[in-house]
């Protein structure tokens, strides 16, 4: 996740102290091919992170005043150049603490969304990722962001209510 300017400003005041931040994970699914025929195995849009080389769903931090669903669609377009439409919230969870190499600590409250593919060919849209591609949901590449496996399972269960951790 690229660091938004408002967080950089906060860091000048609080240093490396843990921040609690709202974030989204955007699981873009392709359930049909271009002619509308249902795919035998759905595909998921993934990015390869430039910081650690792991594959995962698109994710990012909300900007102040930004609606979570809009943030999910924005992150997908920025990171993959693909246009996608939010379908539903699939889950809400604590993504866990992250400590960056410079010592900055964050804990993310993650709102996971299922998004429907609309258009575009996957390609890295910014410097946060080195690759973007569709993968069958049963053939995820390695190494992979472990929390995103769960987010993908949530999105695949289209009839399920939102998931919550105990």
Short mmCIF file of C-alpha atoms in Angstrom, two decimals:
data_model
loop_
_atom_site.label_atom_id
_atom_site.label_comp_id
_atom_site.label_asym_id
_atom_site.label_seq_id
_atom_site.Cartn_x
_atom_site.Cartn_y
_atom_site.Cartn_z
CA UNK A 1 0.00 0.00 0.00
CA UNK A 2 1.37 3.39 -0.91
CA UNK A 3 1.37 5.72 2.05
CA UNK A 4 -1.24 8.50 1.76
CA UNK A 5 -0.06 12.03 2.47
CA UNK A 6 -2.24 12.39 5.57
CA UNK A 7 -0.46 9.41 7.15
CA UNK A 8 2.96 10.83 6.25
CA UNK A 9 1.88 14.03 8.03
CA UNK A 10 0.76 12.05 11.10
CA UNK A 11 4.08 10.21 11.18
CA UNK A 12 5.93 13.51 11.61
CA UNK A 13 4.04 13.91 14.90
CA UNK A 14 3.84 10.36 16.26
CA UNK A 15 6.90 8.67 14.80
CA UNK A 16 6.67 4.88 14.50
CA UNK A 17 3.79 4.48 16.98
CA UNK A 18 1.06 2.07 15.85
CA UNK A 19 -1.71 3.58 13.75
CA UNK A 20 -5.17 2.03 13.44
CA UNK A 21 -6.27 2.48 9.83
CA UNK A 22 -9.34 1.65 7.74
CA UNK A 23 -8.51 -0.44 4.69
CA UNK A 24 -10.21 -2.39 1.93
CA UNK A 25 -9.42 -5.64 0.16
CA UNK A 26 -10.96 -5.84 -3.31
CA UNK A 27 -11.53 -9.36 -4.62
CA UNK A 28 -12.36 -9.01 -8.30
CA UNK A 29 -13.95 -12.15 -9.69
CA UNK A 30 -14.57 -13.15 -13.28
CA UNK A 31 -17.31 -15.79 -13.26
CA UNK A 32 -18.09 -15.70 -17.02
CA UNK A 33 -16.02 -15.40 -20.18
CA UNK A 34 -16.36 -12.56 -22.69
CA UNK A 35 -19.43 -14.11 -24.36
CA UNK A 36 -21.25 -14.60 -21.04
CA UNK A 37 -20.63 -18.34 -20.70
CA UNK A 38 -20.09 -19.38 -17.10
CA UNK A 39 -16.49 -20.34 -16.38
CA UNK A 40 -15.96 -23.82 -14.97
CA UNK A 41 -13.58 -22.29 -12.44
CA UNK A 42 -13.93 -18.59 -11.57
CA UNK A 43 -10.87 -16.40 -11.97
CA UNK A 44 -9.58 -13.81 -9.51
CA UNK A 45 -7.61 -10.68 -10.34
CA UNK A 46 -4.28 -10.64 -8.47
CA UNK A 47 -1.32 -8.32 -8.12
CA UNK A 48 2.29 -9.15 -7.32
CA UNK A 49 3.48 -6.76 -4.61
CA UNK A 50 6.64 -4.79 -5.39
CA UNK A 51 7.75 -4.66 -1.74
CA UNK A 52 7.85 -8.39 -0.92
CA UNK A 53 7.01 -10.25 -4.15
CA UNK A 54 3.87 -11.89 -2.75
CA UNK A 55 0.71 -12.23 -4.83
CA UNK A 56 -2.67 -11.15 -3.46
CA UNK A 57 -5.88 -9.28 -4.05
CA UNK A 58 -5.83 -5.52 -4.47
CA UNK A 59 -5.86 -3.69 -1.14
CA UNK A 60 -5.42 -0.19 0.15
CA UNK A 61 -6.06 2.47 2.75
CA UNK A 62 -9.15 4.66 2.64
CA UNK A 63 -8.63 8.38 2.14
CA UNK A 64 -10.40 10.70 4.62
CA UNK A 65 -14.07 11.00 3.64
CA UNK A 66 -13.88 8.22 1.04
CA UNK A 67 -16.62 5.60 0.90
CA UNK A 68 -15.25 2.04 1.32
CA UNK A 69 -16.86 0.65 -1.86
CA UNK A 70 -15.48 3.56 -3.90
CA UNK A 71 -12.05 2.97 -2.35
CA UNK A 72 -12.16 -0.70 -3.38
CA UNK A 73 -12.95 0.19 -7.01
CA UNK A 74 -10.33 2.98 -7.00
CA UNK A 75 -7.62 0.68 -5.67
CA UNK A 76 -8.38 -1.91 -8.38
CA UNK A 77 -8.16 0.67 -11.14
CA UNK A 78 -4.99 2.29 -9.73
CA UNK A 79 -3.13 -0.97 -9.15
CA UNK A 80 -4.32 -3.09 -12.12
CA UNK A 81 -5.86 -0.67 -14.71
CA UNK A 82 -9.01 -2.87 -14.60
CA UNK A 83 -12.46 -1.39 -14.07
CA UNK A 84 -14.56 -3.30 -11.54
CA UNK A 85 -17.86 -2.74 -9.78
CA UNK A 86 -18.40 -3.42 -6.06
CA UNK A 87 -21.02 -6.14 -5.50
CA UNK A 88 -21.09 -6.59 -1.74
CA UNK A 89 -19.16 -6.55 1.51
CA UNK A 90 -17.95 -10.10 2.14
CA UNK A 91 -16.32 -9.61 5.51
CA UNK A 92 -14.83 -7.31 8.11
CA UNK A 93 -11.74 -8.25 10.08
CA UNK A 94 -8.53 -7.16 11.73
CA UNK A 95 -5.81 -7.67 9.14
CA UNK A 96 -3.26 -7.79 11.94
CA UNK A 97 -0.34 -5.59 12.81
CA UNK A 98 2.15 -4.73 10.11
CA UNK A 99 5.58 -3.33 10.93
CA UNK A 100 7.36 -1.86 7.94
CA UNK A 101 11.15 -1.97 7.44
CA UNK A 102 11.45 1.65 8.60
CA UNK A 103 9.77 0.74 11.92
CA UNK A 104 6.33 2.25 11.23
CA UNK A 105 3.61 0.11 12.81
CA UNK A 106 0.01 -0.12 11.58
CA UNK A 107 -3.03 -2.23 12.32
CA UNK A 108 -5.67 -2.39 9.60
CA UNK A 109 -9.42 -2.76 10.03
CA UNK A 110 -10.12 -4.47 6.72
CA UNK A 111 -13.42 -4.33 4.85
CA UNK A 112 -13.37 -7.04 2.18
CA UNK A 113 -15.44 -6.63 -0.98
CA UNK A 114 -16.43 -8.81 -3.88
CA UNK A 115 -16.17 -6.85 -7.12
CA UNK A 116 -17.41 -7.79 -10.58
CA UNK A 117 -15.06 -7.38 -13.54
CA UNK A 118 -16.25 -4.75 -16.04
CA UNK A 119 -13.40 -4.06 -18.48
CA UNK A 120 -9.70 -3.69 -19.06
CA UNK A 121 -6.61 -5.85 -19.29
CA UNK A 122 -4.64 -6.39 -16.09
CA UNK A 123 -1.36 -4.48 -15.93
CA UNK A 124 0.56 -2.81 -13.11
CA UNK A 125 -0.97 0.64 -12.76
CA UNK A 126 1.46 2.05 -10.22
CA UNK A 127 4.70 1.22 -8.43
CA UNK A 128 2.96 -0.88 -5.74
CA UNK A 129 2.93 -3.96 -7.96
CA UNK A 130 5.16 -5.57 -10.57
CA UNK A 131 2.48 -7.71 -12.23
CA UNK A 132 -1.29 -8.06 -12.45
CA UNK A 133 -3.08 -11.10 -13.87
CA UNK A 134 -6.14 -13.36 -13.72
CA UNK A 135 -5.72 -16.72 -11.99
CA UNK A 136 -8.15 -19.61 -11.55
CA UNK A 137 -9.24 -19.49 -7.91
CA UNK A 138 -7.97 -23.04 -7.40
CA UNK A 139 -4.49 -22.23 -8.78
CA UNK A 140 -3.24 -19.24 -6.79
CA UNK A 141 0.42 -18.38 -7.36
CA UNK A 142 3.06 -18.48 -4.63
CA UNK A 143 4.18 -16.78 -2.54
CA UNK A 144 0.74 -15.51 -1.54
CA UNK A 145 -0.66 -13.07 1.07
CA UNK A 146 -2.23 -15.56 3.49
CA UNK A 147 -5.07 -13.31 4.69
CA UNK A 148 -6.19 -12.89 1.08
CA UNK A 149 -6.92 -16.62 0.67
CA UNK A 150 -9.69 -16.16 3.22
CA UNK A 151 -10.96 -12.98 1.52
CA UNK A 152 -11.16 -14.87 -1.79
CA UNK A 153 -13.11 -17.74 -0.18
CA UNK A 154 -15.55 -15.20 1.25
CA UNK A 155 -16.08 -13.60 -2.17
CA UNK A 156 -16.64 -16.95 -3.87
CA UNK A 157 -19.53 -17.78 -1.51
CA UNK A 158 -21.93 -15.46 -3.32
CA UNK A 159 -24.98 -16.30 -1.24
CA UNK A 160 -23.29 -15.89 2.13
CA UNK A 161 -23.73 -12.97 4.49
CA UNK A 162 -20.66 -10.95 5.50
CA UNK A 163 -18.07 -12.88 7.54
CA UNK A 164 -16.79 -11.75 10.91
CA UNK A 165 -13.92 -13.00 13.04
CA UNK A 166 -14.59 -13.93 16.67
#
